[in-house]
Each structure stands twice: as C-alpha cells, then as structure tokens.
CSV table of N, CA and C in Angstrom, one decimal:
chain,number,residue,atom,x,y,z
A,1,MET,N,-1.1,-20.9,-52.1
A,1,MET,CA,-1.1,-20.5,-50.7
A,1,MET,C,0.4,-20.2,-50.3
A,2,SER,N,0.6,-19.0,-49.8
A,2,SER,CA,2.0,-18.6,-49.5
A,2,SER,C,2.2,-18.8,-48.0
A,3,SER,N,3.4,-19.3,-47.7
A,3,SER,CA,3.7,-19.5,-46.3
A,3,SER,C,4.6,-18.3,-45.8
A,4,ALA,N,4.3,-18.0,-44.5
A,4,ALA,CA,5.1,-16.9,-43.9
A,4,ALA,C,6.6,-17.3,-43.8
A,5,THR,N,7.4,-16.4,-44.1
A,5,THR,CA,8.8,-16.6,-44.0
A,5,THR,C,9.2,-16.6,-42.5
A,6,GLY,N,10.4,-17.0,-42.2
A,6,GLY,CA,10.9,-17.0,-40.8
A,6,GLY,C,10.9,-15.6,-40.2
A,7,SER,N,11.4,-14.6,-41.0
A,7,SER,CA,11.4,-13.3,-40.5
A,7,SER,C,10.0,-12.7,-40.3
A,8,GLU,N,9.0,-13.1,-41.1
A,8,GLU,CA,7.7,-12.6,-40.9
A,8,GLU,C,7.1,-13.2,-39.6
A,9,LYS,N,7.4,-14.5,-39.3
A,9,LYS,CA,7.0,-15.1,-38.1
A,9,LYS,C,7.6,-14.4,-36.9
A,10,ASP,N,8.9,-14.1,-37.0
A,10,ASP,CA,9.6,-13.4,-36.0
A,10,ASP,C,9.0,-12.0,-35.7
A,11,LEU,N,8.6,-11.3,-36.8
A,11,LEU,CA,8.0,-10.0,-36.6
A,11,LEU,C,6.6,-10.2,-35.9
A,12,GLU,N,5.8,-11.1,-36.3
A,12,GLU,CA,4.5,-11.4,-35.7
A,12,GLU,C,4.7,-11.7,-34.2
A,13,ARG,N,5.6,-12.6,-33.9
A,13,ARG,CA,5.8,-13.0,-32.5
A,13,ARG,C,6.3,-11.7,-31.7
A,14,THR,N,7.1,-10.9,-32.3
A,14,THR,CA,7.6,-9.7,-31.6
A,14,THR,C,6.4,-8.7,-31.4
A,15,GLN,N,5.6,-8.6,-32.4
A,15,GLN,CA,4.4,-7.7,-32.2
A,15,GLN,C,3.5,-8.2,-31.2
A,16,ARG,N,3.3,-9.5,-31.1
A,16,ARG,CA,2.4,-10.1,-30.0
A,16,ARG,C,3.0,-9.8,-28.7
A,17,TRP,N,4.3,-10.0,-28.6
A,17,TRP,CA,5.0,-9.8,-27.3
A,17,TRP,C,4.9,-8.4,-26.8
A,18,ILE,N,5.1,-7.4,-27.8
A,18,ILE,CA,4.9,-6.0,-27.4
A,18,ILE,C,3.5,-5.7,-27.0
A,19,ALA,N,2.5,-6.2,-27.7
A,19,ALA,CA,1.1,-6.0,-27.4
A,19,ALA,C,0.8,-6.5,-26.0
A,20,ASP,N,1.3,-7.7,-25.7
A,20,ASP,CA,1.1,-8.3,-24.3
A,20,ASP,C,1.8,-7.5,-23.2
A,21,GLU,N,3.0,-7.0,-23.5
A,21,GLU,CA,3.7,-6.2,-22.5
A,21,GLU,C,2.9,-4.9,-22.3
A,22,GLU,N,2.4,-4.2,-23.3
A,22,GLU,CA,1.7,-3.0,-23.2
A,22,GLU,C,0.4,-3.2,-22.4
A,23,ARG,N,-0.3,-4.3,-22.7
A,23,ARG,CA,-1.5,-4.7,-22.0
A,23,ARG,C,-1.2,-4.9,-20.5
A,24,GLN,N,-0.2,-5.6,-20.1
A,24,GLN,CA,0.2,-5.8,-18.7
A,24,GLN,C,0.5,-4.5,-18.0
A,25,GLN,N,1.3,-3.6,-18.7
A,25,GLN,CA,1.6,-2.3,-18.1
A,25,GLN,C,0.3,-1.5,-17.9
A,26,ALA,N,-0.6,-1.5,-18.8
A,26,ALA,CA,-1.9,-0.8,-18.6
A,26,ALA,C,-2.7,-1.4,-17.4
A,27,GLU,N,-2.7,-2.7,-17.3
A,27,GLU,CA,-3.3,-3.3,-16.1
A,27,GLU,C,-2.7,-2.9,-14.8
A,28,ARG,N,-1.4,-2.8,-14.8
A,28,ARG,CA,-0.7,-2.4,-13.6
A,28,ARG,C,-1.0,-1.0,-13.2
A,29,ARG,N,-1.0,-0.1,-14.2
A,29,ARG,CA,-1.4,1.3,-14.0
A,29,ARG,C,-2.8,1.4,-13.5
A,30,ARG,N,-3.8,0.7,-14.0
A,30,ARG,CA,-5.1,0.7,-13.5
A,30,ARG,C,-5.2,0.2,-12.1
A,31,GLY,N,-4.5,-0.9,-11.8
A,31,GLY,CA,-4.5,-1.4,-10.4
A,31,GLY,C,-3.9,-0.4,-9.4
A,32,ILE,N,-2.9,0.3,-9.8
A,32,ILE,CA,-2.3,1.3,-8.9
A,32,ILE,C,-3.3,2.5,-8.7
A,33,ALA,N,-3.9,2.9,-9.8
A,33,ALA,CA,-4.8,4.0,-9.7
A,33,ALA,C,-6.1,3.6,-8.9
A,34,ALA,N,-6.5,2.4,-8.9
A,34,ALA,CA,-7.6,1.9,-8.2
A,34,ALA,C,-7.4,1.7,-6.7
A,35,ARG,N,-6.2,1.7,-6.2
A,35,ARG,CA,-5.9,1.4,-4.8
A,35,ARG,C,-6.5,2.6,-4.0
A,36,PRO,N,-7.0,2.2,-2.8
A,36,PRO,CA,-7.5,3.2,-1.9
A,36,PRO,C,-6.3,4.0,-1.3
A,37,PRO,N,-6.5,5.2,-1.0
A,37,PRO,CA,-5.4,6.0,-0.4
A,37,PRO,C,-5.0,5.5,0.9
A,38,LYS,N,-3.7,5.7,1.3
A,38,LYS,CA,-3.2,5.2,2.6
A,38,LYS,C,-3.9,6.1,3.6
A,39,PRO,N,-4.2,5.4,4.8
A,39,PRO,CA,-4.9,6.2,5.8
A,39,PRO,C,-3.9,7.2,6.5
A,40,ASP,N,-4.4,8.2,7.0
A,40,ASP,CA,-3.5,9.2,7.7
A,40,ASP,C,-3.0,8.7,9.0
A,41,TRP,N,-3.7,7.8,9.7
A,41,TRP,CA,-3.4,7.4,11.0
A,41,TRP,C,-3.7,5.9,11.1
A,42,LEU,N,-2.9,5.2,11.9
A,42,LEU,CA,-3.0,3.7,12.1
A,42,LEU,C,-3.1,3.4,13.6
A,43,ILE,N,-3.9,2.4,13.9
A,43,ILE,CA,-3.8,1.8,15.3
A,43,ILE,C,-3.4,0.4,15.1
A,44,GLU,N,-2.3,0.1,15.8
A,44,GLU,CA,-1.8,-1.3,15.7
A,44,GLU,C,-2.4,-2.1,16.9
A,45,ARG,N,-3.0,-3.2,16.5
A,45,ARG,CA,-3.7,-4.1,17.5
A,45,ARG,C,-2.7,-5.1,18.1
A,46,SER,N,-3.1,-5.6,19.2
A,46,SER,CA,-2.3,-6.6,19.9
A,46,SER,C,-2.3,-7.9,19.1
A,47,LEU,N,-1.5,-8.9,19.5
A,47,LEU,CA,-1.4,-10.2,18.8
A,47,LEU,C,-2.8,-10.9,18.8
A,48,ASP,N,-3.4,-10.9,19.9
A,48,ASP,CA,-4.7,-11.6,20.0
A,48,ASP,C,-5.9,-10.8,19.5
A,49,GLY,N,-5.7,-9.5,19.2
A,49,GLY,CA,-6.7,-8.7,18.6
A,49,GLY,C,-7.8,-8.2,19.6
A,50,HIS,N,-7.7,-8.8,20.9
A,50,HIS,CA,-8.7,-8.4,21.9
A,50,HIS,C,-8.2,-7.5,23.0
A,51,SER,N,-6.9,-7.6,23.2
A,51,SER,CA,-6.2,-6.7,24.2
A,51,SER,C,-6.2,-5.3,23.6
A,52,PRO,N,-5.8,-4.4,24.5
A,52,PRO,CA,-5.8,-3.0,24.1
A,52,PRO,C,-4.8,-2.8,22.9
A,53,ALA,N,-5.0,-1.7,22.2
A,53,ALA,CA,-4.1,-1.4,21.1
A,53,ALA,C,-2.7,-1.3,21.6
A,54,VAL,N,-1.7,-1.5,20.7
A,54,VAL,CA,-0.3,-1.5,21.0
A,54,VAL,C,0.3,-0.1,20.7
A,55,TYR,N,0.1,0.4,19.6
A,55,TYR,CA,0.6,1.7,19.2
A,55,TYR,C,-0.3,2.5,18.3
A,56,VAL,N,-0.1,3.8,18.2
A,56,VAL,CA,-0.7,4.7,17.2
A,56,VAL,C,0.4,5.1,16.3
A,57,HIS,N,0.2,5.0,15.0
A,57,HIS,CA,1.2,5.4,14.0
A,57,HIS,C,0.7,6.4,13.0
A,58,VAL,N,1.6,7.1,12.4
A,58,VAL,CA,1.2,7.9,11.2
A,58,VAL,C,1.0,7.0,10.1
A,59,GLY,N,0.1,7.2,9.2
A,59,GLY,CA,-0.1,6.4,8.0
A,59,GLY,C,1.2,6.2,7.2
A,60,GLY,N,1.5,5.0,6.8
A,60,GLY,CA,2.7,4.8,6.0
A,60,GLY,C,3.9,4.5,6.9
A,61,CYS,N,3.8,4.5,8.2
A,61,CYS,CA,5.0,4.3,9.1
A,61,CYS,C,5.5,2.9,8.8
A,62,HIS,N,6.8,2.8,8.6
A,62,HIS,CA,7.5,1.6,8.3
A,62,HIS,C,7.5,0.6,9.5
A,63,MET,N,7.2,1.1,10.7
A,63,MET,CA,7.2,0.2,11.8
A,63,MET,C,5.8,-0.3,12.1
A,64,ALA,N,4.8,0.1,11.4
A,64,ALA,CA,3.4,-0.4,11.7
A,64,ALA,C,3.3,-1.8,11.3
A,65,GLY,N,2.8,-2.6,12.1
A,65,GLY,CA,2.7,-4.1,11.9
A,65,GLY,C,1.5,-4.4,11.0
A,66,LYS,N,1.4,-5.7,10.6
A,66,LYS,CA,0.3,-6.1,9.8
A,66,LYS,C,-1.1,-6.1,10.5
A,67,ARG,N,-1.1,-5.9,11.8
A,67,ARG,CA,-2.3,-5.9,12.5
A,67,ARG,C,-2.8,-4.4,12.7
A,68,SER,N,-2.3,-3.5,11.9
A,68,SER,CA,-2.7,-2.1,12.0
A,68,SER,C,-3.9,-1.9,11.1
A,69,LYS,N,-4.7,-0.9,11.6
A,69,LYS,CA,-6.0,-0.6,11.0
A,69,LYS,C,-6.0,0.9,10.8
A,70,GLY,N,-6.4,1.4,9.6
A,70,GLY,CA,-6.5,2.8,9.3
A,70,GLY,C,-7.7,3.4,10.1
A,71,VAL,N,-7.4,4.6,10.7
A,71,VAL,CA,-8.4,5.3,11.5
A,71,VAL,C,-8.4,6.8,11.2
A,72,GLY,N,-9.4,7.5,11.6
A,72,GLY,CA,-9.4,8.9,11.4
A,72,GLY,C,-8.7,9.7,12.5
A,73,ARG,N,-8.6,10.9,12.2
A,73,ARG,CA,-7.8,11.8,13.2
A,73,ARG,C,-8.4,11.7,14.6
A,74,GLN,N,-9.7,11.8,14.7
A,74,GLN,CA,-10.4,11.8,16.0
A,74,GLN,C,-10.1,10.5,16.8
A,75,GLN,N,-10.2,9.4,16.0
A,75,GLN,CA,-10.0,8.1,16.7
A,75,GLN,C,-8.5,8.0,17.1
A,76,ALA,N,-7.6,8.5,16.3
A,76,ALA,CA,-6.2,8.5,16.7
A,76,ALA,C,-5.9,9.3,18.0
A,77,LEU,N,-6.5,10.5,18.0
A,77,LEU,CA,-6.4,11.4,19.2
A,77,LEU,C,-7.0,10.7,20.4
A,78,ARG,N,-8.2,10.1,20.2
A,78,ARG,CA,-8.8,9.4,21.4
A,78,ARG,C,-7.9,8.3,21.9
A,79,ALA,N,-7.3,7.5,21.0
A,79,ALA,CA,-6.5,6.4,21.4
A,79,ALA,C,-5.3,6.9,22.2
A,80,LEU,N,-4.6,8.0,21.7
A,80,LEU,CA,-3.5,8.6,22.5
A,80,LEU,C,-4.0,9.1,23.8
A,81,ALA,N,-5.1,9.8,23.9
A,81,ALA,CA,-5.6,10.3,25.1
A,81,ALA,C,-6.0,9.2,26.1
A,82,ASN,N,-6.3,8.0,25.6
A,82,ASN,CA,-6.6,6.9,26.5
A,82,ASN,C,-5.4,6.1,26.8
A,83,GLY,N,-4.2,6.6,26.5
A,83,GLY,CA,-3.0,5.9,26.9
A,83,GLY,C,-2.4,4.9,25.9
A,84,VAL,N,-2.9,4.8,24.7
A,84,VAL,CA,-2.2,4.0,23.7
A,84,VAL,C,-0.9,4.7,23.4
A,85,PRO,N,0.2,4.0,23.5
A,85,PRO,CA,1.5,4.7,23.2
A,85,PRO,C,1.7,5.2,21.7
A,86,ALA,N,2.3,6.3,21.5
A,86,ALA,CA,2.7,6.7,20.2
A,86,ALA,C,3.9,6.0,19.7
A,87,CYS,N,4.0,5.7,18.4
A,87,CYS,CA,5.2,5.1,17.9
A,87,CYS,C,6.3,6.0,18.0
A,88,THR,N,7.5,5.5,18.4
A,88,THR,CA,8.6,6.4,18.6
A,88,THR,C,9.3,6.7,17.3
A,89,HIS,N,8.9,6.1,16.3
A,89,HIS,CA,9.6,6.3,15.0
A,89,HIS,C,8.9,7.4,14.2
A,90,CYS,N,7.6,7.3,14.1
A,90,CYS,CA,6.8,8.3,13.3
A,90,CYS,C,6.2,9.4,14.1
A,91,ARG,N,6.1,9.3,15.4
A,91,ARG,CA,5.7,10.3,16.3
A,91,ARG,C,4.3,10.9,16.0
A,92,PRO,N,3.2,10.1,16.0
A,92,PRO,CA,1.9,10.7,15.6
A,92,PRO,C,1.4,11.7,16.6
A,93,ASP,N,1.9,11.6,17.9
A,93,ASP,CA,1.5,12.6,18.9
A,93,ASP,C,2.0,14.0,18.5
A,94,THR,N,3.2,14.1,18.0
A,94,THR,CA,3.7,15.3,17.6
A,94,THR,C,3.0,15.9,16.4
A,95,GLN,N,2.7,15.0,15.4
A,95,GLN,CA,2.0,15.5,14.2
A,95,GLN,C,0.5,15.8,14.5
A,96,LEU,N,0.0,15.2,15.6
A,96,LEU,CA,-1.4,15.6,16.0
A,96,LEU,C,-1.5,16.8,16.9
A,97,GLY,N,-0.3,17.3,17.3
A,97,GLY,CA,-0.2,18.5,18.1
A,97,GLY,C,-0.4,18.2,19.6
A,98,ILE,N,-0.1,16.9,20.0
A,98,ILE,CA,-0.2,16.6,21.5
A,98,ILE,C,1.2,16.7,22.0
A,99,LEU,N,1.3,17.5,23.1
A,99,LEU,CA,2.6,17.7,23.7
A,99,LEU,C,2.6,17.0,25.1
A,100,ASP,N,3.7,16.4,25.4
A,100,ASP,CA,3.8,15.7,26.8
A,100,ASP,C,4.1,16.8,27.8
C-alpha cells in the first residue's frame, strides 16, 4: 500500500479548496439571479406603521428607510395626490410627471 506524498496531499487539498470556492461562487450567482427585481416606487411608512405614510420614493433611493414597501405606479401616484410628501432626494413626483 503506497502512501501519498506531502506534495500529493497539498495538491488534493488545493483541488478541494478550488472546488469549494467554485461551488460558493455558483451559489452566490444563483442567489443574485433569484432575487426579485427592485420595485419602481416605494412608500415609506411611519414608525408605528399605523400613521399616514411618511414619503414616496423612487425604487432604490438611498434615503428610503427600512419601513419602505414596494408599490406600483398607480399607488405611488395616489399617495402623492393624497398629500404624502415626495422624497426630496429622488424626486418621484418629477419622475411620475407631477408638477407643483
């Protein structure tokens, strides 16, 4: 029975490491591909969640808080028409074609 030399063990360990890294990269790519698309519009809710909405944002706005919920165009338009303020950073009112 022959025993693997040190360099053969190093090669096997390196090959396992490469295979593990390739598997992890493939999992990351699948995870990214499986993410739902970012919503086009966001409505940011108040702290208690029961008070009126705080702001309307464009989807992906860096100022949107964690309490934001993705909504459709009509819902964003309705919120703005009902007096929910537009975010001053992303200006969803401008992108939706609402002029003051």
